[in-house]
Amino acid sequence: MEVWAGADLSAAAHRDSYDRWIDAAGADAVLADEMYTALSDARGNALASDVEPTLAAVKAAGLKVAIVSDIHVDIRPAFLESSLDAYVDEFVLSLVTWDQSRLVRVSP
């Protein structure tokens, strides 16, 4: 959808795209604002039940763990509140910084 073009460039661009989409749909602005606030709180989105044992197994194997995310919100609070940050060596978030030179690409 054209209104989402460039939405992943920043949190502000994402919000602007969301607002344009809501306007085009004719949705109630107050409800849309409340929905966006709720959807943008990473702490309100439960992680899958196998995340902790999976991260623990990866760490126990001596591997480094990076969380790479292109979401419009900072997901680190969700990891902190559930103590999953203990398994993570680095967060690479487009919201905060997106330095592709730091990513390692693995080809099949």
mmCIF file of C-alpha atoms in Angstrom, residues 66-75 91-98:
data_model
loop_
_atom_site.group_PDB
_atom_site.id
_atom_site.type_symbol
_atom_site.label_atom_id
_atom_site.label_comp_id
_atom_site.label_asym_id
_atom_site.label_seq_id
_atom_site.Cartn_x
_atom_site.Cartn_y
_atom_site.Cartn_z
ATOM 1 C CA ALA A 66 21.928 -10.781 18.521
ATOM 2 C CA ILE A 67 18.378 -9.565 18.191
ATOM 3 C CA VAL A 68 17.976 -7.780 14.865
ATOM 4 C CA SER A 69 14.721 -5.896 14.468
ATOM 5 C CA ASP A 70 13.176 -3.543 11.953
ATOM 6 C CA ILE A 71 10.126 -2.790 14.103
ATOM 7 C CA HIS A 72 9.081 0.783 14.883
ATOM 8 C CA VAL A 73 9.458 0.432 18.659
ATOM 9 C CA ASP A 74 12.297 -0.344 21.027
ATOM 10 C CA ILE A 75 11.843 -4.022 21.927
ATOM 11 C CA PHE A 91 20.463 -5.588 19.977
ATOM 12 C CA VAL A 92 20.525 -4.090 16.486
ATOM 13 C CA LEU A 93 17.384 -2.026 16.092
ATOM 14 C CA SER A 94 16.500 0.117 13.102
ATOM 15 C CA LEU A 95 14.627 2.418 15.476
ATOM 16 C CA VAL A 96 17.865 3.185 17.323
ATOM 17 C CA THR A 97 20.589 2.527 14.765
ATOM 18 C CA TRP A 98 20.838 0.605 11.560
#
